[in-house]
Coordinates of C-alpha atoms and ligand atoms in Angstrom, one line a residue:
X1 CA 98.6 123.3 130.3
X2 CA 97.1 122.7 126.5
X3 CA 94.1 121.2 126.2
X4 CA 92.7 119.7 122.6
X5 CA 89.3 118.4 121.5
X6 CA 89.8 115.8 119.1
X7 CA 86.6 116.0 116.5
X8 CA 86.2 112.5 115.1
X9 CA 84.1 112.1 111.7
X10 CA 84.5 109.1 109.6
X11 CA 87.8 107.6 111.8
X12 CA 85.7 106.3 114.6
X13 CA 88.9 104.6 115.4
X14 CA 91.9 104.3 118.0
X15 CA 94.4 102.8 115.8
X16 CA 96.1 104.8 113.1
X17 CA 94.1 108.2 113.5
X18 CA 95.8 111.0 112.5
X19 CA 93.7 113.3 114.4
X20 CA 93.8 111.5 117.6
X21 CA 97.7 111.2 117.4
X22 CA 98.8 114.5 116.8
X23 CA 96.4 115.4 119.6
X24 CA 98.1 113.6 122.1
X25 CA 101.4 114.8 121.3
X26 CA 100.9 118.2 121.4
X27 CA 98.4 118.8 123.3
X28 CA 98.5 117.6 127.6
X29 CA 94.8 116.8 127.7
X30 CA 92.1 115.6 125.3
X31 CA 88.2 115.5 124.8
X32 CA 86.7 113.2 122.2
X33 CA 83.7 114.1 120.5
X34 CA 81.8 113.0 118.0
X35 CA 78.6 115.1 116.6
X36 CA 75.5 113.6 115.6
X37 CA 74.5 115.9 112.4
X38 CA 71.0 116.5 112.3
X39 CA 71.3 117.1 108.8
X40 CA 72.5 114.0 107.8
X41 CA 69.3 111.9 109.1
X42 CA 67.4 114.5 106.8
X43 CA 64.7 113.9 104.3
X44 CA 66.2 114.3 100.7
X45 CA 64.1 115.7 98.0
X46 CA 63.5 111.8 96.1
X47 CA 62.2 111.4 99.4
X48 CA 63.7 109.3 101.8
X49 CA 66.5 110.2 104.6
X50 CA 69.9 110.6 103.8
X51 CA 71.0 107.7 106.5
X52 CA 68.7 105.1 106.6
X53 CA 68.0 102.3 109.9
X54 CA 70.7 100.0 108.8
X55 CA 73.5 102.7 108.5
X56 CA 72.4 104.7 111.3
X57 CA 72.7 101.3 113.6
X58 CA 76.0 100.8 112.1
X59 CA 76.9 104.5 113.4
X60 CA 75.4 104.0 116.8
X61 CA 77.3 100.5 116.8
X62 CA 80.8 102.2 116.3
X63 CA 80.0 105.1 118.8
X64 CA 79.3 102.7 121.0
X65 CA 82.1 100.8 120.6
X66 CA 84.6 103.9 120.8
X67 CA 83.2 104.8 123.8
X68 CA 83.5 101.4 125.6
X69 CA 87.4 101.8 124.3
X70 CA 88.0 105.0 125.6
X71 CA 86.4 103.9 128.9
X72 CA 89.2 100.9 128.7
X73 CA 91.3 104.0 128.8
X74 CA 90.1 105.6 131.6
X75 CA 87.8 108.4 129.7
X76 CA 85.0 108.8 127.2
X77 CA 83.3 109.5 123.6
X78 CA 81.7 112.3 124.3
X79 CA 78.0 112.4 122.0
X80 CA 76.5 115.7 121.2
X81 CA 73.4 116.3 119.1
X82 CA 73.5 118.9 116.6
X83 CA 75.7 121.4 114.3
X84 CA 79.1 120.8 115.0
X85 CA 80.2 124.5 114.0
X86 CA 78.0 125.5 117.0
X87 CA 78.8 122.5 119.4
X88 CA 82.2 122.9 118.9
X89 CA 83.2 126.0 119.7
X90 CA 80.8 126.2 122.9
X91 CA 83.2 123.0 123.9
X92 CA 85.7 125.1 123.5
X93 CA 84.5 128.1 125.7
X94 CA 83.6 125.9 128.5
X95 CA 86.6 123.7 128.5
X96 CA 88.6 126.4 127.8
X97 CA 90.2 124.3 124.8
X98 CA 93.5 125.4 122.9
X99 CA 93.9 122.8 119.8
X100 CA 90.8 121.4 117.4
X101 CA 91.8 118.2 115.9
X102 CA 89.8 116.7 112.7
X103 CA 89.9 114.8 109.7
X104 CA 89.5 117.3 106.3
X105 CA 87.0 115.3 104.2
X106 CA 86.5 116.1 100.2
X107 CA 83.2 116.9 99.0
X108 CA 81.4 120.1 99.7
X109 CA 79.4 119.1 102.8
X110 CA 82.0 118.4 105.1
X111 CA 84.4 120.6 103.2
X112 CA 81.5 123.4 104.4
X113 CA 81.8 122.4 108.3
X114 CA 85.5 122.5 108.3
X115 CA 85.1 126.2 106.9
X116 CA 82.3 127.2 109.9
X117 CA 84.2 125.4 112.4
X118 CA 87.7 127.4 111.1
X119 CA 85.7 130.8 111.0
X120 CA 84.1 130.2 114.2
X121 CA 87.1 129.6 116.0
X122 CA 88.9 133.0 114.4
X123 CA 89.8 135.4 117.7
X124 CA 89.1 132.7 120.0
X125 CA 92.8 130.9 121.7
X126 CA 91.6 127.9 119.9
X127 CA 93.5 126.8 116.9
X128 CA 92.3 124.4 114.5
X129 CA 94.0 121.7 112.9
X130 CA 93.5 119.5 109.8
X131 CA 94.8 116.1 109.2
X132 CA 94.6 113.7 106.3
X133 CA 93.7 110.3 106.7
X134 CA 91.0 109.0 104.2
X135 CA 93.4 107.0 101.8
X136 CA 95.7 104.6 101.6
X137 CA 98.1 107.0 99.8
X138 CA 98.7 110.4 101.6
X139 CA 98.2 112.9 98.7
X140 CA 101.5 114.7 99.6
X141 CA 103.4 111.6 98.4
X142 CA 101.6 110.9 95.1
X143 CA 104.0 112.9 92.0
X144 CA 100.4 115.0 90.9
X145 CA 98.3 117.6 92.9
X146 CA 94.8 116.2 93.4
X147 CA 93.4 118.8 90.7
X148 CA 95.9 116.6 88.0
X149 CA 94.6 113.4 89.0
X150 CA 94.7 111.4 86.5
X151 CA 91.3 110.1 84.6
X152 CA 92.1 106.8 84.0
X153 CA 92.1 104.6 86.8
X154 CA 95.3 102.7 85.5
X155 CA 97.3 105.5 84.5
X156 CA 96.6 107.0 88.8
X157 CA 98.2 103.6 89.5
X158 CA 100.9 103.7 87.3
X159 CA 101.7 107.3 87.6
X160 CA 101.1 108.0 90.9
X161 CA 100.7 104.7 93.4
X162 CA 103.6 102.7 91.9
X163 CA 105.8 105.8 92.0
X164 CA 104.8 106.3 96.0
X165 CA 104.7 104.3 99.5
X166 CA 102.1 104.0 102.0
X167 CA 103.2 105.6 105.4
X168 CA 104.1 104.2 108.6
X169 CA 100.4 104.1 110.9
X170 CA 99.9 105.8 113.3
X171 CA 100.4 104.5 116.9
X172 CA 97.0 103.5 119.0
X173 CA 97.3 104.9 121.7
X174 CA 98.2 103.2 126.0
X175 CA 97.0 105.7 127.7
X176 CA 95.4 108.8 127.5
X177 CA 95.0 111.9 129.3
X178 CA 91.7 113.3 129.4
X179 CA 89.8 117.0 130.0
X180 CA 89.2 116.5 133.8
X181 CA 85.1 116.9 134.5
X182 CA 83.2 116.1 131.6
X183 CA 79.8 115.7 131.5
X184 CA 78.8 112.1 130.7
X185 CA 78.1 110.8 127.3
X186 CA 75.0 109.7 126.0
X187 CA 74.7 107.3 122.6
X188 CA 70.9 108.1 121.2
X189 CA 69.0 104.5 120.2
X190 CA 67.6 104.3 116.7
X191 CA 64.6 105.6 117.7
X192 CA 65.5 108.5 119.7
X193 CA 67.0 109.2 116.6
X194 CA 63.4 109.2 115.0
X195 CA 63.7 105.7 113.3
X196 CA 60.4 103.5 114.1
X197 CA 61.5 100.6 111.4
X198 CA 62.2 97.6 114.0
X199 CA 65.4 95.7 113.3
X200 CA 65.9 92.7 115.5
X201 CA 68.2 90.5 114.1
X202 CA 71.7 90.7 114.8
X203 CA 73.3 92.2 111.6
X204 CA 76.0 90.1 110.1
X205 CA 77.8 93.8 110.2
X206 CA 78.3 95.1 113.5
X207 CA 79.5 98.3 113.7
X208 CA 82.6 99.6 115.0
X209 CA 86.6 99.3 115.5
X210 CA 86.5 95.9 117.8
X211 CA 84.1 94.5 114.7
X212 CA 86.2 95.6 112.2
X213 CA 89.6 94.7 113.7
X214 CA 87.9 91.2 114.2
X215 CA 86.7 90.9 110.7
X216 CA 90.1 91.8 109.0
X217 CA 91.5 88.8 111.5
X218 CA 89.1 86.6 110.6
X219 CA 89.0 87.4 106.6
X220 CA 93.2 87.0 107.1
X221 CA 94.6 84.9 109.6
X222 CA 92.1 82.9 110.6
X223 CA 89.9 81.7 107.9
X224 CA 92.8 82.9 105.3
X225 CA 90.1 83.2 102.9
X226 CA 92.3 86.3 101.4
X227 CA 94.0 83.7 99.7
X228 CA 91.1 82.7 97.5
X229 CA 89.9 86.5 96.8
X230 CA 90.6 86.8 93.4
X231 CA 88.5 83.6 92.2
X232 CA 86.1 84.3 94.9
X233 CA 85.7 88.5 95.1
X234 CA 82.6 88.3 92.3
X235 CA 80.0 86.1 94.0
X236 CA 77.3 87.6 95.4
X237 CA 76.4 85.2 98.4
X238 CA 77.2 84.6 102.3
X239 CA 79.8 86.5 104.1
X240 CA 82.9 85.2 103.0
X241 CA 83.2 85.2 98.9
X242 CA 84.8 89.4 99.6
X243 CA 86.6 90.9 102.7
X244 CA 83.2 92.8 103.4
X245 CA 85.6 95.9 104.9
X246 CA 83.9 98.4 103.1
X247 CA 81.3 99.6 105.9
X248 CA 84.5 99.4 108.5
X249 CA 86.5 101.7 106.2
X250 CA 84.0 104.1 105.3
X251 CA 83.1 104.9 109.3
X252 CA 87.0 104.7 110.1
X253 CA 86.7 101.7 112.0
X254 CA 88.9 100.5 110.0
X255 CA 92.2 102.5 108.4
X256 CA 93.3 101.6 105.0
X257 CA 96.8 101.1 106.2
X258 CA 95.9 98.8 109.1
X259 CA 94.8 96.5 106.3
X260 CA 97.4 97.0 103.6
X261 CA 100.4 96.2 106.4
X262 CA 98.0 93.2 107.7
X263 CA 97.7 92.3 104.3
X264 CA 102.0 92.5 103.7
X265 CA 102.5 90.6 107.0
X266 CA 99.8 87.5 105.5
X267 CA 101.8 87.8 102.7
X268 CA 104.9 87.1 105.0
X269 CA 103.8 84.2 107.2
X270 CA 101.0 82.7 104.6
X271 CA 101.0 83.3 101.2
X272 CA 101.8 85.9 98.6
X273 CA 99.5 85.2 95.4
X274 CA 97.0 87.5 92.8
X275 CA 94.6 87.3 95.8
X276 CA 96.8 89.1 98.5
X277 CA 97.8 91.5 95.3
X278 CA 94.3 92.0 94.1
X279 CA 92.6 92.8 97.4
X280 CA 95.0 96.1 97.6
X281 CA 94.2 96.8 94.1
X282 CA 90.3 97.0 94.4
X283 CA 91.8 99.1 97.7
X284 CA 93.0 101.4 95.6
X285 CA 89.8 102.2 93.5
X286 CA 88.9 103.3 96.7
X287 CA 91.8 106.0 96.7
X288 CA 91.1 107.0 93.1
X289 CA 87.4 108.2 93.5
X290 CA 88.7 110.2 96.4
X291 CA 91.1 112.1 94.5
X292 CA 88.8 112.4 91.7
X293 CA 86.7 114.0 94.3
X294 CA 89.3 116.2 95.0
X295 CA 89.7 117.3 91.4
X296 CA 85.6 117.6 90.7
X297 CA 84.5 118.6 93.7
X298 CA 80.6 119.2 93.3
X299 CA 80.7 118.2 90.3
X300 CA 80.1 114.6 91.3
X301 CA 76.9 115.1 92.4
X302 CA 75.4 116.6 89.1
X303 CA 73.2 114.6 86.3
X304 CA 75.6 115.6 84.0
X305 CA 78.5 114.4 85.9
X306 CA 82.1 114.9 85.7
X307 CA 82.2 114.7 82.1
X308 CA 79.2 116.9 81.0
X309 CA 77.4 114.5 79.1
X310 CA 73.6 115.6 78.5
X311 CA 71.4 112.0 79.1
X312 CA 67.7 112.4 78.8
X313 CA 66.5 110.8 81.7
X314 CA 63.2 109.0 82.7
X315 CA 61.4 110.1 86.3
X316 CA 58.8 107.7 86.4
X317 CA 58.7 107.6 90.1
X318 CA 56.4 104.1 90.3
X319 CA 59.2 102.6 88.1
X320 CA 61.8 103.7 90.2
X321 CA 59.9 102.5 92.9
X322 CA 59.4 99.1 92.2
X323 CA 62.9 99.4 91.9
X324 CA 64.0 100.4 94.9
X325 CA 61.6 97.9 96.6
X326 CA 62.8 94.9 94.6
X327 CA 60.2 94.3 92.6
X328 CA 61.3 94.5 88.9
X329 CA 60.1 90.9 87.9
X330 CA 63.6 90.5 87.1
X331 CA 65.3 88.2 89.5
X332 CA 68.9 88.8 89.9
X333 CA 68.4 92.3 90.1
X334 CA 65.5 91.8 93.0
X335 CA 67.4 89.4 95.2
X336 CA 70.0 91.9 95.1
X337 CA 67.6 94.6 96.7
X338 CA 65.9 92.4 98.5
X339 CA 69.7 91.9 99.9
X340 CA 70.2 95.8 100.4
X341 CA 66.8 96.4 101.9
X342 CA 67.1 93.9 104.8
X343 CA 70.6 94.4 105.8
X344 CA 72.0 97.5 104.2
X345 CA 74.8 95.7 102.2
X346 CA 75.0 94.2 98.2
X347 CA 78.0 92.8 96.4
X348 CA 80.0 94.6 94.0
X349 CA 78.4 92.5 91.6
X350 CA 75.0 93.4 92.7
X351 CA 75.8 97.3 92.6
X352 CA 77.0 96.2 88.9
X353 CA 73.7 95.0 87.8
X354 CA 71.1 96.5 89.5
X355 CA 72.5 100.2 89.0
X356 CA 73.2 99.0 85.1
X357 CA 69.0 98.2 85.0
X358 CA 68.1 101.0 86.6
X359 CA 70.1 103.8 84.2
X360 CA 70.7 102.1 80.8
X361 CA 67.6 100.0 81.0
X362 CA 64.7 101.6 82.6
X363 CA 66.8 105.1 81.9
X364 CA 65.9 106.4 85.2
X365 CA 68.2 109.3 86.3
X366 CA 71.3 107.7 88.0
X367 CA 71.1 110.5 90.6
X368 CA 68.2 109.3 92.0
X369 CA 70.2 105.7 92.6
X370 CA 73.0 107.0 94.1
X371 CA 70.9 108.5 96.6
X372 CA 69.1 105.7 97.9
X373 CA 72.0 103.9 98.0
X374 CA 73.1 106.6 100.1
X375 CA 70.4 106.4 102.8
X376 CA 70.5 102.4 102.7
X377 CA 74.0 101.1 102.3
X378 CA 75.9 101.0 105.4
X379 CA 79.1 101.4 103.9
X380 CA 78.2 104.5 102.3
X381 CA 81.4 106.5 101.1
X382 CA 80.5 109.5 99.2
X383 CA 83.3 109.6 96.2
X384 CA 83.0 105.8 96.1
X385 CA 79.4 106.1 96.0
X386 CA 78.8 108.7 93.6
X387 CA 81.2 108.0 90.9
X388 CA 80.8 104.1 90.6
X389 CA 77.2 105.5 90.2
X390 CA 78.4 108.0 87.5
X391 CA 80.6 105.3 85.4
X392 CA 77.9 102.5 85.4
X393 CA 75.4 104.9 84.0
X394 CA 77.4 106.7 81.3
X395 CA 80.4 106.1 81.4
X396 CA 81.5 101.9 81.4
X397 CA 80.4 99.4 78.9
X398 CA 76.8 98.5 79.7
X399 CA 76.7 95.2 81.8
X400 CA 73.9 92.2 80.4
X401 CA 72.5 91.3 83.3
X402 CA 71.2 88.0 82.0
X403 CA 74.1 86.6 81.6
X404 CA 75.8 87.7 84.5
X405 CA 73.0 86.0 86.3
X406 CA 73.4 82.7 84.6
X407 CA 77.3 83.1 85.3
X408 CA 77.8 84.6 88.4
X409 CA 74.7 82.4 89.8
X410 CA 74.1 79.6 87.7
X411 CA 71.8 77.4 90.4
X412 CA 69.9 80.8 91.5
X413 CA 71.3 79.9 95.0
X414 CA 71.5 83.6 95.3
X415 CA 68.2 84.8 93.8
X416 CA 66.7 81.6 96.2
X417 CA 68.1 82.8 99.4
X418 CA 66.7 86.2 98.5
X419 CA 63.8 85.3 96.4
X420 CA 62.2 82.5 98.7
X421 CA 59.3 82.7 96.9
X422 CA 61.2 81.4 93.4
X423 CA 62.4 78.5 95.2
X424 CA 60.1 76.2 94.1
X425 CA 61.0 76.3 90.3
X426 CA 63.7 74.6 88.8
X427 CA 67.2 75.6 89.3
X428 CA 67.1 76.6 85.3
X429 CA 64.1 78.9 85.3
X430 CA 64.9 81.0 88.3
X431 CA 67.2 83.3 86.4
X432 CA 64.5 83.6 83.5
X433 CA 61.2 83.4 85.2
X434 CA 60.0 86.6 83.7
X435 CA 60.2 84.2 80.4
X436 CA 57.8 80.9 81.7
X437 CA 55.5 80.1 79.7
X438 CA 51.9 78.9 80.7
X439 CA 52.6 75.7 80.6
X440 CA 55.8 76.2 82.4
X441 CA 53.9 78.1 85.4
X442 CA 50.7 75.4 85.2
X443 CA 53.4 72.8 85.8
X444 CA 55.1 74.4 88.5
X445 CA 52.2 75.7 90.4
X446 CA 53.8 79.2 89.7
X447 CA 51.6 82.2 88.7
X448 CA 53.5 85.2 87.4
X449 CA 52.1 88.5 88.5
X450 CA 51.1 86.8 91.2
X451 CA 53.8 84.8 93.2
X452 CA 56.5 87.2 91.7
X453 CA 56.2 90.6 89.2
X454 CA 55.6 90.8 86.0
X455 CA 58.8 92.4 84.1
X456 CA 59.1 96.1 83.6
X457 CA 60.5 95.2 80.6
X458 CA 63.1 92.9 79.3
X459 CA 65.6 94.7 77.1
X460 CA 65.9 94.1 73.5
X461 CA 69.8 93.5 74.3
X462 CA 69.2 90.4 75.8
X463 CA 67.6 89.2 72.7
X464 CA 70.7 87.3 71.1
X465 CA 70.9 85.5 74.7
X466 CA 67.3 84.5 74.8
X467 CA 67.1 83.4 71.2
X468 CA 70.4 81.1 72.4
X469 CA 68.6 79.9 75.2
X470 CA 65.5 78.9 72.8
X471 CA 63.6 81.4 74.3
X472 CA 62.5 84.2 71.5
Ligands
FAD1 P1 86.3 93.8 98.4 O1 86.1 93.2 97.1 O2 86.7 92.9 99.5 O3 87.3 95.0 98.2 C1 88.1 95.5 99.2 C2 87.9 97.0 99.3 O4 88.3 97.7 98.1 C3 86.5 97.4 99.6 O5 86.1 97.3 100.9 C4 86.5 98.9 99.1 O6 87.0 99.8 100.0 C5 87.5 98.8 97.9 N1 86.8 98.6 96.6 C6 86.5 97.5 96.0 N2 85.9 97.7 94.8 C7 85.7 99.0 94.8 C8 85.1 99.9 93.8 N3 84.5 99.5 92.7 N4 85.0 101.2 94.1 C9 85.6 101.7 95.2 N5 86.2 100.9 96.2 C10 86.2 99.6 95.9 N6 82.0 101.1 97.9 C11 82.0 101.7 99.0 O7 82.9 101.5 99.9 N7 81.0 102.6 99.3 C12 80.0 102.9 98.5 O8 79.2 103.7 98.8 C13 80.0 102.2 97.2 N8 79.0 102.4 96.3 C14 79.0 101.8 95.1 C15 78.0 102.0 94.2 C16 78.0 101.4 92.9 C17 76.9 101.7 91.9 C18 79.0 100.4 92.7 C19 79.0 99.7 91.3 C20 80.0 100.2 93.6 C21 80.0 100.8 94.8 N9 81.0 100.6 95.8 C22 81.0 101.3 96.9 C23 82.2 99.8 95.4 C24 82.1 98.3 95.8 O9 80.9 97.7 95.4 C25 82.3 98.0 97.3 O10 83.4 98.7 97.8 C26 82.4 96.6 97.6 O11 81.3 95.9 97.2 C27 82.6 96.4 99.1 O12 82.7 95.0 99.5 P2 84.0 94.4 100.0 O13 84.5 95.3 101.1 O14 83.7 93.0 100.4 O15 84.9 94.6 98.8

């Protein structure tokens, strides 16, 4: 009789999981467990943790939610606390376990834990086994090794994603057959977890596979808002302007392939348009910073990034501050963190501007912005994270935030929803109201540096924009 312990990491999922499948064929009997990672809830050095309240709910969400599915199936997540190169192989001892399943991840971190767990399971009966599942696009089928990626974002999709096909998914799993006399589970709240930030309102977000299965239904079949993506996918506002699976994908909740054969069956029974097309496209930035991560491992994380380039930056740690708490004076940017701070999500468009302000305006070191984003966003993926992060600050042409307010908002519905406090001004000076005049502010009952921040500073780019707008 074999017995496997399937190690879940980010594919807290039933459907399509690599892991979880080859588990259950080879093996006659399977333990789940997932391992809550002290160090992940740790404090960084720019000093806040490296999972914040609103991702750490969206962790416990999804645990939860596995659990309740395995129970469906007649078993259990099991929930440990701690190291999983120690927790694991004492699992193994006591259940006298032949097979470790797991994901392999890409950066250094998780790369590290594969290594303990491997070493630690050397002379035992236990053999480990590593599966891929992270991208749309298995790396064995793309025509380069990972270290050849391209660098160009279009020449990995026309060298290597139009020359290969997504697999088959994996099978979810009927039934299961489970490691006889486990000890019960138990799913830590936030504040066992050391988190006293209360969070009562039900997050538009909730984590998990059910949630995310749901949302992909809804963003498809039932609301088919998929078809208007591409007009839509740049807004900034409610729920429905982008398919909002980016927390589901970066947990696992949702696989990559559940939603590119959901999106090729839409395109059967609905419609086929640029929308249906573009949503795998944006999918497959996705894949690119992951093998990018593959090819610059560590590298990634550096100030000079995966091109070298030397950037003096600025540390002024109150600057940065009143960054991070969304208090720049300059509206689109605030709403946006405003956004992020109370629910742990921002557009793409959001991420676009208020990364650009922070790095090529206020010159603070982009390092220190991928890391809060880090603790705060729930859909935290690290290569996704860290290069986007990368690119906007050195790399991509430098993004005028002024005008993508007045575009991408044009009635400050946005910055008002946010920014309750700027509701009261006309619809034309909310996207400039670090520009009123006295008068301007007399008439509107409005005091600046009271009601709302004075600018940090308003860059001498958007100069030719304001003198349009009769402002300089
Ligand atoms: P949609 O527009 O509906 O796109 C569908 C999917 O495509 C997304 O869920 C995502 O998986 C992928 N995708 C779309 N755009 C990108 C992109 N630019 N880069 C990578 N994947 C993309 N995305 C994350 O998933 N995790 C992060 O930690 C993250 N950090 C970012 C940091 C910065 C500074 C920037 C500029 C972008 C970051 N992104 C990150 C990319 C992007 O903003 C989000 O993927 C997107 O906003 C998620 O919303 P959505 O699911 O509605 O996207």
């Amino acid at each position: 009789m074999s017995q496997a312990l399937v190690y879940f990491r980010n594919d807290l999922r039933l459907h399509d999981n690599p892991a979880l499948s080859a588990a259950l064929s080879q093996a006659d009997e399977v333990l789940l467990l997932y391992c809550i990672d002290p160090r992940q809830f740790a404090e960084l050095e720019v000093g806040f943790k490296k999972t914040g309240v609103h991702r750490a709910r969206f962790l416990l969400e999804s645990l939860e939610d596995l659990n309740e599915q395995c129970q469906q199936l007649g078993g259990q997540l099991l929930v440990r606390q701690g190291l999983p190169e120690e927790v694991i192989p004492k699992l193994v001892a006591q259940y006298k376990l032949n097979e470790v399943h797991l994901l392999s991840e890409v950066t250094e971190e998780e790369t590290q834990v594969e290594q303990a767990i491997e070493q630690q399971l050397k002379g035992t009966n236990c053999q480990p086994y590593f599966h891929w599942g992270l991208t749309l696009y298995h790396p064995d089928d793309l025509p380069f090794e990972p270290s050849d990626t391209p660098e160009a974002f279009k020449a990995f999709r026309n060298e290597g994603t139009k020359k290969a096909s997504v697999r088959d998914e994996f099978p979810t799993p009927k039934t299961i057959s489970w490691v006889a006399n486990v000890e019960p589970t138990f799913i830590p709240t936030l504040s066992e977890l050391g988190f006293t930030q209360h969070l009562n309102e039900e997050s538009n977000y909730p984590g998990g596979e059910s949630a995310g299965l749901a949302r992909l239904q809804h963003y498809l079949f039932d609301s088919e808002l998929l078809t208007r993506y591409k007009w839509t996918r740049n807004q900034s506002l409610g729920m429905d302007y982008s398919s909002k699976f980016s927390p589901w994908l970066a947990l696992g909740c949702l696989s990559p392939r559940r939603i590119y054969y959901e999106v090729k069956r839409y395109e059967q029974q609905i419609t086929r348009n640029i929308s249906t097309y573009w949503l795998i496209f944006e999918m497959l930035w996705r894949d690119y910073f992951k093998f990018l991560g593959l090819k610059y491992g560590n590298k990634i994380f550096w100030k000079k990034g995966i091109y070298d380039k030397s950037v003096e930056w600025s540390y002024d740690r109150s600057t940065f501050d009143r960054w991070c708490q969304g208090k720049t004076g300059i509206p689109f940017v605030d709403a946006h963190m405003q956004e992020l701070n109370q629910t742990g999500f921002m557009s793409n468009r959001g991420r676009v501007n208020v990364s650009t302000f922070l790095t090529r305006d206020l010159e603070i070191d982009w390092t220190w912005g991928a890391s809060y984003f880090e603790s705060l966003l729930i859909d935290y993926d690290v290569t996704s994270n860290w290069i986007n992060w990368y690119f906007q600050a050195v790399v991509w042409r430098y993004t005028h935030i002024l005008w993508q307010s007045t575009h991408y908002d044009p009635k400050g519905e946005y910055i008002r929803k946010w920014l309750p406090q700027l509701a009261k001004l006309p619809e034309e000076l909310i996207p400039i109201t670090f520009l009123l005049t006295e008068e301007e502010q007399r008439q509107n009952n409005f005091k600046l540096g009271q009601d709302y921040p004075e600018p940090l500073m308003i860059p001498n780019k958007w100069n030719r924009m304001l003198k349009r707008m009769g402002r300089q």
